[in-house]
Amino acid sequence: MTRSGVRENETRQGVRREPGPDETESAKTEPAKTRSAKSKPAKSKPAKSKPAKTKPAKTEPANTRSAQAAGGEGGSPGAGRANAHPPGGDGDGGRAADRPRRPRRLLKWSAAVLAVLILGTAGAGYLYYRHLNGNIKKDALNLGDRKVTAPTPNAAGQTPLNILLIGSDARDTKENQKLGGARETFGATPLADVQMLLHLSADRTNMSVISMPRDTLVKIPKCTDPDDGKVYAATLGRTLTNRSLGHGGPGCAVATWQELTGIHIDHFIMVDFAGVVSMADAVGGVPVCVDANIHSRTSDGKGSGLKLEKGTSYIQGEQALQWLRTRYGFEDGSDLARSKAQHMYMNAMVRQLRDNATLSSPNKLRRLAEEATRALTVDPGLDTVKKLYDLSTELRKVEPKRITMTTMPNRYVGARVEPTEDAEQLFRLVREDIALDGGDKAGKRTEEPASADPAAADDEIAVQVRNGTRTDTLAAAPGRTSTVAGLLTEKGFAQAVADTEGSWSEDRTVIRYPSADLEGDAQRVAKALGIPLSSVKRSTDVSGVTLIVGADWREGTDYEAPKRNDETPKSANALNGADDKACMKVNHAFTW
């Protein structure tokens, strides 16, 4: 594989400027090599799609990108956020517009991957076995130093599977360049512009998907490139999550996710532009719905060019790309609306692959297997057709009605976003293997596993105690820091101290810790006080183990844990995989 230099000061329109205040020094590294897909997707005629209920008007090619369309999907792939987003920012890892945005190419890579895995097309013919194995590109799973404890098997000896789906924006082939535009970035270090965690439950009854906005601020851990041994130091501050791919490869994206979420990741699958397009053509048409005629084109030429009539249409190829890229014309023109359209497409594609009898054709399956294996870069645990087929068999056990797709809850930090408390709730549900659709049987829920990091002796654990009992209607309960700090001292935590500098407010008592090497210490404090492990959370807002006494512990020395809340946060915008009635709302300014 080849890699080339990091383009840190370029926007997707090719304008150079200095990094913004939220970028770290780690982003200013020496050029690294890109991981290029050496194989060129096979050129074949698109499969005939199911007749549409409406006949779409002829559209302009989706791969024609308007360089001047800053923030429009007709422009470069780094087009900005919706108009509702705050202006500013320095670009997203070197190729973003001035406005941040949520992931908009969610499906251009990941839908095809998920669909192919569910279908199990990788086993489409023994004669192609060695050939297909040779198509698959491989890379190391985890480039970080720290590991996350694997889930404990359930009573039946089953464990969940967590797979990170990565969409690379590499312009390393003519096909990728044509689809991605931004000619000035040809051969440059790719960004992980789409990142989705796919969680398959231990009992194989349900599947959850969490997507992370590409401009989420995270701390990228220390990563070592497996090819040349180059060490990328951990970022001193937070930087954009999509840059993790440039710190040695997809294994650094895995390490970054594990550091942020505490979720053990078993595999990754990475796909580029060209692979998704060829796979989409091989799959055939996918039904989508709009509640009015739509033409995504502004008076100044921005927009994807998507043109459909009201109702359901079957789309594929360039028209599918237009759907996936459309922002102007859907709802309020935001990237949230675009993500909703992408989720709809993803669900429809899964249903189509499961139900479409035409895909039982050996020739069509062989073609899809060919395109799928050429498109993939995987970890060694998935580096053969048999391994991919075995995985697809597991994924295929889940019915669409038990598939839940979500976006990581987030809030703005200037021009970027960061995870919220709701995001931690979502991560916890995945860690504890709790279905996001609420369909788990009673009694399945279990406490989070203990940390693999051993705790220090109680008298060596430094603990800061803060008073967070203040609420919107009640003043902080007096003396809580000294009371709880004294309680810890009595229990042998000699280094517990009361922090009276500042004012905090927490609904529930929580223990936070800043890094993985303090997780065991934080959990030990929780156990000593009877605080559930689900209330022990990693956070960069603290510098050491910090106990914040919440509004649920305003008096006394015995903590009573509140009733668990295992509901999926509404801010995750969950979409059920069996929802075939979903229809995108068209903005009246873009109808015809």
PDB file of C-alpha atoms in Angstrom, residues 166-428:
ATOM      1  CA  ILE A 166     -15.172   2.930   8.099  1.00  0.00           C
ATOM      2  CA  GLY A 167     -15.725   4.970   4.969  1.00  0.00           C
ATOM      3  CA  SER A 168     -12.463   6.283   3.540  1.00  0.00           C
ATOM      4  CA  ASP A 169     -12.521   9.378   1.339  1.00  0.00           C
ATOM      5  CA  ALA A 170      -9.289   8.347  -0.420  1.00  0.00           C
ATOM      6  CA  ARG A 171      -8.741   9.776  -3.926  1.00  0.00           C
ATOM      7  CA  ASP A 172      -6.181   7.128  -4.777  1.00  0.00           C
ATOM      8  CA  THR A 173      -7.650   5.796  -8.026  1.00  0.00           C
ATOM      9  CA  LYS A 174      -9.232   7.369 -11.099  1.00  0.00           C
ATOM     10  CA  GLU A 175     -12.592   5.974 -10.021  1.00  0.00           C
ATOM     11  CA  ASN A 176     -12.304   7.452  -6.530  1.00  0.00           C
ATOM     12  CA  GLN A 177     -11.130  10.759  -7.975  1.00  0.00           C
ATOM     13  CA  LYS A 178     -14.062  10.900 -10.362  1.00  0.00           C
ATOM     14  CA  LEU A 179     -16.545  10.187  -7.574  1.00  0.00           C
ATOM     15  CA  GLY A 180     -14.880  12.259  -4.891  1.00  0.00           C
ATOM     16  CA  GLY A 181     -13.805  15.331  -6.820  1.00  0.00           C
ATOM     17  CA  ALA A 182     -11.268  17.634  -5.124  1.00  0.00           C
ATOM     18  CA  ARG A 183      -8.522  16.994  -7.667  1.00  0.00           C
ATOM     19  CA  GLU A 184      -5.936  18.789  -5.542  1.00  0.00           C
ATOM     20  CA  THR A 185      -6.272  16.044  -2.916  1.00  0.00           C
ATOM     21  CA  PHE A 186      -5.425  13.140  -5.229  1.00  0.00           C
ATOM     22  CA  GLY A 187      -3.247  10.634  -3.391  1.00  0.00           C
ATOM     23  CA  ALA A 188      -3.328  12.530  -0.099  1.00  0.00           C
ATOM     24  CA  THR A 189      -3.827  10.908   3.291  1.00  0.00           C
ATOM     25  CA  PRO A 190      -7.418   9.673   3.525  1.00  0.00           C
ATOM     26  CA  LEU A 191      -9.848  10.624   6.267  1.00  0.00           C
ATOM     27  CA  ALA A 192     -12.287   8.315   8.052  1.00  0.00           C
ATOM     28  CA  ASP A 193     -15.259  10.414   7.030  1.00  0.00           C
ATOM     29  CA  VAL A 194     -17.800   7.721   7.887  1.00  0.00           C
ATOM     30  CA  GLN A 195     -17.555   5.779  11.136  1.00  0.00           C
ATOM     31  CA  MET A 196     -20.320   3.458  12.299  1.00  0.00           C
ATOM     32  CA  LEU A 197     -20.194   0.902  15.076  1.00  0.00           C
ATOM     33  CA  LEU A 198     -22.248  -2.214  14.320  1.00  0.00           C
ATOM     34  CA  HIS A 199     -23.186  -4.203  17.435  1.00  0.00           C
ATOM     35  CA  LEU A 200     -24.561  -7.734  17.088  1.00  0.00           C
ATOM     36  CA  SER A 201     -26.080  -9.021  20.323  1.00  0.00           C
ATOM     37  CA  ALA A 202     -24.659 -12.099  22.012  1.00  0.00           C
ATOM     38  CA  ASP A 203     -27.847 -14.083  21.398  1.00  0.00           C
ATOM     39  CA  ARG A 204     -27.964 -12.862  17.773  1.00  0.00           C
ATOM     40  CA  THR A 205     -31.512 -11.547  18.146  1.00  0.00           C
ATOM     41  CA  ASN A 206     -30.829  -7.857  17.494  1.00  0.00           C
ATOM     42  CA  MET A 207     -28.413  -5.418  15.903  1.00  0.00           C
ATOM     43  CA  SER A 208     -27.591  -1.818  16.829  1.00  0.00           C
ATOM     44  CA  VAL A 209     -25.709   0.733  14.739  1.00  0.00           C
ATOM     45  CA  ILE A 210     -24.182   3.955  16.092  1.00  0.00           C
ATOM     46  CA  SER A 211     -22.782   6.512  13.660  1.00  0.00           C
ATOM     47  CA  MET A 212     -20.398   9.237  14.800  1.00  0.00           C
ATOM     48  CA  PRO A 213     -20.360  12.688  13.157  1.00  0.00           C
ATOM     49  CA  ARG A 214     -17.097  13.152  11.270  1.00  0.00           C
ATOM     50  CA  ASP A 215     -16.339  16.455  13.008  1.00  0.00           C
ATOM     51  CA  THR A 216     -16.613  15.038  16.529  1.00  0.00           C
ATOM     52  CA  LEU A 217     -13.805  16.230  18.784  1.00  0.00           C
ATOM     53  CA  VAL A 218     -11.910  13.341  20.389  1.00  0.00           C
ATOM     54  CA  LYS A 219      -8.495  12.527  21.773  1.00  0.00           C
ATOM     55  CA  ILE A 220      -6.665  10.228  19.366  1.00  0.00           C
ATOM     56  CA  PRO A 221      -4.479   7.812  21.350  1.00  0.00           C
ATOM     57  CA  LYS A 222      -0.895   6.864  20.575  1.00  0.00           C
ATOM     58  CA  CYS A 223      -0.828   4.661  17.461  1.00  0.00           C
ATOM     59  CA  THR A 224       1.979   2.781  15.737  1.00  0.00           C
ATOM     60  CA  ASP A 225       1.939   2.173  11.984  1.00  0.00           C
ATOM     61  CA  PRO A 226       2.339  -1.584  11.456  1.00  0.00           C
ATOM     62  CA  ASP A 227       4.005  -1.131   8.057  1.00  0.00           C
ATOM     63  CA  ASP A 228       6.905   1.164   8.891  1.00  0.00           C
ATOM     64  CA  GLY A 229       6.866   1.330  12.696  1.00  0.00           C
ATOM     65  CA  LYS A 230       6.178   5.064  12.756  1.00  0.00           C
ATOM     66  CA  VAL A 231       4.768   6.184  16.099  1.00  0.00           C
ATOM     67  CA  TYR A 232       2.007   8.798  16.158  1.00  0.00           C
ATOM     68  CA  ALA A 233       1.909  10.406  19.588  1.00  0.00           C
ATOM     69  CA  ALA A 234      -1.414  10.812  21.349  1.00  0.00           C
ATOM     70  CA  THR A 235      -2.987  14.185  20.628  1.00  0.00           C
ATOM     71  CA  LEU A 236      -2.428  16.719  23.386  1.00  0.00           C
ATOM     72  CA  GLY A 237      -5.919  18.087  22.988  1.00  0.00           C
ATOM     73  CA  ARG A 238      -9.022  17.062  21.128  1.00  0.00           C
ATOM     74  CA  THR A 239      -9.039  16.880  17.355  1.00  0.00           C
ATOM     75  CA  LEU A 240     -11.377  15.644  14.643  1.00  0.00           C
ATOM     76  CA  THR A 241     -12.176  11.953  14.788  1.00  0.00           C
ATOM     77  CA  ASN A 242     -11.802  11.484  11.019  1.00  0.00           C
ATOM     78  CA  ARG A 243      -8.049  12.178  11.282  1.00  0.00           C
ATOM     79  CA  SER A 244      -7.496   8.926  13.157  1.00  0.00           C
ATOM     80  CA  LEU A 245      -7.198   7.052   9.849  1.00  0.00           C
ATOM     81  CA  GLY A 246      -4.091   9.078   9.017  1.00  0.00           C
ATOM     82  CA  HIS A 247      -2.341   7.967  12.209  1.00  0.00           C
ATOM     83  CA  GLY A 248      -1.177   4.636  10.859  1.00  0.00           C
ATOM     84  CA  GLY A 249      -4.353   3.209   9.350  1.00  0.00           C
ATOM     85  CA  PRO A 250      -7.835   1.968  10.265  1.00  0.00           C
ATOM     86  CA  GLY A 251      -6.480   0.336  13.420  1.00  0.00           C
ATOM     87  CA  CYS A 252      -6.047   3.807  14.905  1.00  0.00           C
ATOM     88  CA  ALA A 253      -9.721   4.583  14.255  1.00  0.00           C
ATOM     89  CA  VAL A 254     -10.511   1.400  16.190  1.00  0.00           C
ATOM     90  CA  ALA A 255      -8.254   2.489  19.063  1.00  0.00           C
ATOM     91  CA  THR A 256      -9.898   5.928  19.118  1.00  0.00           C
ATOM     92  CA  TRP A 257     -13.402   4.447  19.312  1.00  0.00           C
ATOM     93  CA  GLN A 258     -12.397   2.117  22.124  1.00  0.00           C
ATOM     94  CA  GLU A 259     -10.842   4.968  24.104  1.00  0.00           C
ATOM     95  CA  LEU A 260     -13.976   7.095  23.712  1.00  0.00           C
ATOM     96  CA  THR A 261     -16.681   4.491  24.262  1.00  0.00           C
ATOM     97  CA  GLY A 262     -15.129   1.747  26.367  1.00  0.00           C
ATOM     98  CA  ILE A 263     -16.582  -0.736  23.852  1.00  0.00           C
ATOM     99  CA  HIS A 264     -14.429  -3.692  22.854  1.00  0.00           C
ATOM    100  CA  ILE A 265     -14.195  -3.826  19.032  1.00  0.00           C
ATOM    101  CA  ASP A 266     -13.716  -7.213  17.386  1.00  0.00           C
ATOM    102  CA  HIS A 267     -13.327  -6.242  13.708  1.00  0.00           C
ATOM    103  CA  PHE A 268     -13.293  -3.384  11.240  1.00  0.00           C
ATOM    104  CA  ILE A 269     -14.383  -3.146   7.607  1.00  0.00           C
ATOM    105  CA  MET A 270     -13.273  -0.207   5.454  1.00  0.00           C
ATOM    106  CA  VAL A 271     -14.646   0.750   2.016  1.00  0.00           C
ATOM    107  CA  ASP A 272     -13.894   3.556  -0.460  1.00  0.00           C
ATOM    108  CA  PHE A 273     -16.001   5.515  -2.991  1.00  0.00           C
ATOM    109  CA  ALA A 274     -15.540   3.302  -6.031  1.00  0.00           C
ATOM    110  CA  GLY A 275     -16.225   0.096  -4.158  1.00  0.00           C
ATOM    111  CA  VAL A 276     -19.583   1.291  -2.948  1.00  0.00           C
ATOM    112  CA  VAL A 277     -20.679   2.482  -6.370  1.00  0.00           C
ATOM    113  CA  SER A 278     -19.801  -0.802  -8.041  1.00  0.00           C
ATOM    114  CA  MET A 279     -21.484  -2.771  -5.273  1.00  0.00           C
ATOM    115  CA  ALA A 280     -24.612  -0.606  -5.484  1.00  0.00           C
ATOM    116  CA  ASP A 281     -24.862  -1.337  -9.205  1.00  0.00           C
ATOM    117  CA  ALA A 282     -24.354  -5.039  -8.560  1.00  0.00           C
ATOM    118  CA  VAL A 283     -27.131  -5.087  -5.960  1.00  0.00           C
ATOM    119  CA  GLY A 284     -29.656  -3.361  -8.238  1.00  0.00           C
ATOM    120  CA  GLY A 285     -32.427  -0.905  -7.451  1.00  0.00           C
ATOM    121  CA  VAL A 286     -33.395   0.154  -3.935  1.00  0.00           C
ATOM    122  CA  PRO A 287     -36.841   1.689  -3.189  1.00  0.00           C
ATOM    123  CA  VAL A 288     -36.931   5.200  -1.732  1.00  0.00           C
ATOM    124  CA  CYS A 289     -39.848   7.544  -1.074  1.00  0.00           C
ATOM    125  CA  VAL A 290     -40.419  11.314  -1.205  1.00  0.00           C
ATOM    126  CA  ASP A 291     -43.669  13.025  -0.210  1.00  0.00           C
ATOM    127  CA  ALA A 292     -43.500  15.457  -3.153  1.00  0.00           C
ATOM    128  CA  ASN A 293     -41.643  15.944  -6.435  1.00  0.00           C
ATOM    129  CA  ILE A 294     -38.058  16.946  -5.717  1.00  0.00           C
ATOM    130  CA  HIS A 295     -35.240  18.527  -7.674  1.00  0.00           C
ATOM    131  CA  SER A 296     -32.143  19.178  -5.572  1.00  0.00           C
ATOM    132  CA  ARG A 297     -30.742  22.190  -7.385  1.00  0.00           C
ATOM    133  CA  THR A 298     -30.436  25.823  -6.281  1.00  0.00           C
ATOM    134  CA  SER A 299     -30.442  28.884  -8.512  1.00  0.00           C
ATOM    135  CA  ASP A 300     -26.670  29.176  -8.180  1.00  0.00           C
ATOM    136  CA  GLY A 301     -26.060  25.553  -9.145  1.00  0.00           C
ATOM    137  CA  LYS A 302     -25.726  23.900  -5.740  1.00  0.00           C
ATOM    138  CA  GLY A 303     -27.395  20.617  -4.977  1.00  0.00           C
ATOM    139  CA  SER A 304     -27.010  16.946  -5.788  1.00  0.00           C
ATOM    140  CA  GLY A 305     -29.174  17.110  -8.907  1.00  0.00           C
ATOM    141  CA  LEU A 306     -31.540  14.439  -7.575  1.00  0.00           C
ATOM    142  CA  LYS A 307     -34.856  14.603  -9.443  1.00  0.00           C
ATOM    143  CA  LEU A 308     -37.690  12.282  -8.472  1.00  0.00           C
ATOM    144  CA  GLU A 309     -41.449  12.279  -8.654  1.00  0.00           C
ATOM    145  CA  LYS A 310     -43.648  11.992  -5.590  1.00  0.00           C
ATOM    146  CA  GLY A 311     -43.955   8.488  -4.203  1.00  0.00           C
ATOM    147  CA  THR A 312     -41.656   5.465  -4.388  1.00  0.00           C
ATOM    148  CA  SER A 313     -38.878   5.093  -6.949  1.00  0.00           C
ATOM    149  CA  TYR A 314     -36.227   2.420  -7.399  1.00  0.00           C
ATOM    150  CA  ILE A 315     -32.773   4.021  -7.605  1.00  0.00           C
ATOM    151  CA  GLN A 316     -29.267   2.716  -8.250  1.00  0.00           C
ATOM    152  CA  GLY A 317     -25.910   3.859  -9.585  1.00  0.00           C
ATOM    153  CA  GLU A 318     -25.477   7.620  -9.924  1.00  0.00           C
ATOM    154  CA  GLN A 319     -29.047   8.315  -8.885  1.00  0.00           C
ATOM    155  CA  ALA A 320     -28.459   6.376  -5.654  1.00  0.00           C
ATOM    156  CA  LEU A 321     -25.391   8.533  -5.033  1.00  0.00           C
ATOM    157  CA  GLN A 322     -27.496  11.634  -5.571  1.00  0.00           C
ATOM    158  CA  TRP A 323     -29.994  10.438  -2.973  1.00  0.00           C
ATOM    159  CA  LEU A 324     -27.243   9.759  -0.470  1.00  0.00           C
ATOM    160  CA  ARG A 325     -25.677  13.179  -1.022  1.00  0.00           C
ATOM    161  CA  THR A 326     -28.843  15.280  -1.084  1.00  0.00           C
ATOM    162  CA  ARG A 327     -29.118  18.045   1.493  1.00  0.00           C
ATOM    163  CA  TYR A 328     -30.815  20.799  -0.480  1.00  0.00           C
ATOM    164  CA  GLY A 329     -34.400  19.658  -0.833  1.00  0.00           C
ATOM    165  CA  PHE A 330     -34.844  17.341   2.150  1.00  0.00           C
ATOM    166  CA  GLU A 331     -36.715  18.810   5.120  1.00  0.00           C
ATOM    167  CA  ASP A 332     -34.821  21.811   6.559  1.00  0.00           C
ATOM    168  CA  GLY A 333     -31.753  21.356   4.358  1.00  0.00           C
ATOM    169  CA  SER A 334     -29.618  20.167   7.281  1.00  0.00           C
ATOM    170  CA  ASP A 335     -27.250  17.249   7.464  1.00  0.00           C
ATOM    171  CA  LEU A 336     -29.568  15.663  10.008  1.00  0.00           C
ATOM    172  CA  ALA A 337     -32.130  15.367   7.215  1.00  0.00           C
ATOM    173  CA  ARG A 338     -29.484  13.937   4.905  1.00  0.00           C
ATOM    174  CA  SER A 339     -28.555  11.343   7.540  1.00  0.00           C
ATOM    175  CA  LYS A 340     -32.212  10.393   7.867  1.00  0.00           C
ATOM    176  CA  ALA A 341     -32.398   9.820   4.114  1.00  0.00           C
ATOM    177  CA  GLN A 342     -29.255   7.699   4.271  1.00  0.00           C
ATOM    178  CA  HIS A 343     -30.667   5.580   7.085  1.00  0.00           C
ATOM    179  CA  MET A 344     -33.838   5.049   5.068  1.00  0.00           C
ATOM    180  CA  TYR A 345     -31.775   3.899   2.105  1.00  0.00           C
ATOM    181  CA  MET A 346     -29.712   1.575   4.269  1.00  0.00           C
ATOM    182  CA  ASN A 347     -32.782  -0.090   5.755  1.00  0.00           C
ATOM    183  CA  ALA A 348     -34.416  -0.417   2.347  1.00  0.00           C
ATOM    184  CA  MET A 349     -31.272  -1.978   0.914  1.00  0.00           C
ATOM    185  CA  VAL A 350     -31.144  -4.582   3.680  1.00  0.00           C
ATOM    186  CA  ARG A 351     -34.811  -5.460   3.146  1.00  0.00           C
ATOM    187  CA  GLN A 352     -34.316  -5.590  -0.622  1.00  0.00           C
ATOM    188  CA  LEU A 353     -31.379  -7.971  -0.374  1.00  0.00           C
ATOM    189  CA  ARG A 354     -33.237 -10.272   1.983  1.00  0.00           C
ATOM    190  CA  ASP A 355     -36.418 -10.352  -0.125  1.00  0.00           C
ATOM    191  CA  ASN A 356     -35.259  -9.958  -3.729  1.00  0.00           C
ATOM    192  CA  ALA A 357     -35.541 -13.361  -5.389  1.00  0.00           C
ATOM    193  CA  THR A 358     -33.551 -12.195  -8.434  1.00  0.00           C
ATOM    194  CA  LEU A 359     -30.426 -12.163  -6.295  1.00  0.00           C
ATOM    195  CA  SER A 360     -30.663 -15.927  -6.022  1.00  0.00           C
ATOM    196  CA  SER A 361     -29.115 -15.975  -9.485  1.00  0.00           C
ATOM    197  CA  PRO A 362     -25.595 -17.466  -9.207  1.00  0.00           C
ATOM    198  CA  ASN A 363     -24.261 -15.002 -11.768  1.00  0.00           C
ATOM    199  CA  LYS A 364     -25.584 -11.988  -9.865  1.00  0.00           C
ATOM    200  CA  LEU A 365     -24.307 -13.348  -6.588  1.00  0.00           C
ATOM    201  CA  ARG A 366     -20.911 -13.975  -8.148  1.00  0.00           C
ATOM    202  CA  ARG A 367     -20.799 -10.422  -9.464  1.00  0.00           C
ATOM    203  CA  LEU A 368     -21.765  -8.991  -6.094  1.00  0.00           C
ATOM    204  CA  ALA A 369     -19.148 -11.130  -4.353  1.00  0.00           C
ATOM    205  CA  GLU A 370     -16.515  -9.903  -6.818  1.00  0.00           C
ATOM    206  CA  GLU A 371     -17.354  -6.258  -6.244  1.00  0.00           C
ATOM    207  CA  ALA A 372     -17.664  -6.677  -2.471  1.00  0.00           C
ATOM    208  CA  THR A 373     -14.280  -8.311  -1.982  1.00  0.00           C
ATOM    209  CA  ARG A 374     -12.549  -5.741  -4.196  1.00  0.00           C
ATOM    210  CA  ALA A 375     -14.090  -2.956  -2.144  1.00  0.00           C
ATOM    211  CA  LEU A 376     -13.065  -4.155   1.317  1.00  0.00           C
ATOM    212  CA  THR A 377     -10.128  -3.579   3.624  1.00  0.00           C
ATOM    213  CA  VAL A 378     -10.479  -5.671   6.770  1.00  0.00           C
ATOM    214  CA  ASP A 379      -8.586  -6.824   9.858  1.00  0.00           C
ATOM    215  CA  PRO A 380      -6.901 -10.279   9.897  1.00  0.00           C
ATOM    216  CA  GLY A 381      -9.951 -11.750  11.623  1.00  0.00           C
ATOM    217  CA  LEU A 382     -11.998 -11.213   8.442  1.00  0.00           C
ATOM    218  CA  ASP A 383      -9.357 -11.671   5.762  1.00  0.00           C
ATOM    219  CA  THR A 384     -10.846 -14.634   3.894  1.00  0.00           C
ATOM    220  CA  VAL A 385     -14.099 -15.348   2.102  1.00  0.00           C
ATOM    221  CA  LYS A 386     -14.933 -18.034   4.680  1.00  0.00           C
ATOM    222  CA  LYS A 387     -14.505 -15.624   7.592  1.00  0.00           C
ATOM    223  CA  LEU A 388     -16.668 -13.022   5.890  1.00  0.00           C
ATOM    224  CA  TYR A 389     -19.258 -15.643   5.048  1.00  0.00           C
ATOM    225  CA  ASP A 390     -19.318 -16.880   8.640  1.00  0.00           C
ATOM    226  CA  LEU A 391     -19.811 -13.313   9.824  1.00  0.00           C
ATOM    227  CA  SER A 392     -22.581 -12.752   7.297  1.00  0.00           C
ATOM    228  CA  THR A 393     -24.309 -15.895   8.556  1.00  0.00           C
ATOM    229  CA  GLU A 394     -24.337 -14.457  12.058  1.00  0.00           C
ATOM    230  CA  LEU A 395     -25.611 -11.063  10.911  1.00  0.00           C
ATOM    231  CA  ARG A 396     -28.270 -12.647   8.750  1.00  0.00           C
ATOM    232  CA  LYS A 397     -29.957 -14.128  11.824  1.00  0.00           C
ATOM    233  CA  VAL A 398     -31.302 -10.685  12.743  1.00  0.00           C
ATOM    234  CA  GLU A 399     -34.663  -9.708  11.267  1.00  0.00           C
ATOM    235  CA  PRO A 400     -34.983  -6.114   9.970  1.00  0.00           C
ATOM    236  CA  LYS A 401     -37.468  -5.301  12.750  1.00  0.00           C
ATOM    237  CA  ARG A 402     -34.676  -5.894  15.294  1.00  0.00           C
ATOM    238  CA  ILE A 403     -32.187  -3.558  13.575  1.00  0.00           C
ATOM    239  CA  THR A 404     -31.870  -0.080  15.117  1.00  0.00           C
ATOM    240  CA  MET A 405     -29.819   2.703  13.524  1.00  0.00           C
ATOM    241  CA  THR A 406     -28.779   5.728  15.548  1.00  0.00           C
ATOM    242  CA  THR A 407     -26.513   8.774  15.472  1.00  0.00           C
ATOM    243  CA  MET A 408     -24.286   9.533  18.461  1.00  0.00           C
ATOM    244  CA  PRO A 409     -26.003  12.317  20.472  1.00  0.00           C
ATOM    245  CA  ASN A 410     -23.857  15.441  20.353  1.00  0.00           C
ATOM    246  CA  ARG A 411     -23.737  19.162  21.011  1.00  0.00           C
ATOM    247  CA  TYR A 412     -21.846  22.001  19.387  1.00  0.00           C
ATOM    248  CA  VAL A 413     -18.479  23.195  20.637  1.00  0.00           C
ATOM    249  CA  GLY A 414     -17.915  26.236  18.475  1.00  0.00           C
ATOM    250  CA  ALA A 415     -17.930  24.860  14.957  1.00  0.00           C
ATOM    251  CA  ARG A 416     -17.457  21.235  16.048  1.00  0.00           C
ATOM    252  CA  VAL A 417     -19.399  18.710  18.106  1.00  0.00           C
ATOM    253  CA  GLU A 418     -18.748  16.578  21.169  1.00  0.00           C
ATOM    254  CA  PRO A 419     -20.574  13.618  22.735  1.00  0.00           C
ATOM    255  CA  THR A 420     -23.266  14.389  25.307  1.00  0.00           C
ATOM    256  CA  GLU A 421     -24.423  12.494  28.392  1.00  0.00           C
ATOM    257  CA  ASP A 422     -26.969  10.824  26.114  1.00  0.00           C
ATOM    258  CA  ALA A 423     -24.055   9.522  24.045  1.00  0.00           C
ATOM    259  CA  GLU A 424     -22.591   7.879  27.138  1.00  0.00           C
ATOM    260  CA  GLN A 425     -25.997   6.328  27.790  1.00  0.00           C
ATOM    261  CA  LEU A 426     -25.967   4.914  24.251  1.00  0.00           C
ATOM    262  CA  PHE A 427     -22.430   3.570  24.683  1.00  0.00           C
ATOM    263  CA  ARG A 428     -23.406   1.945  27.996  1.00  0.00           C
TER     264      ARG A 428
END
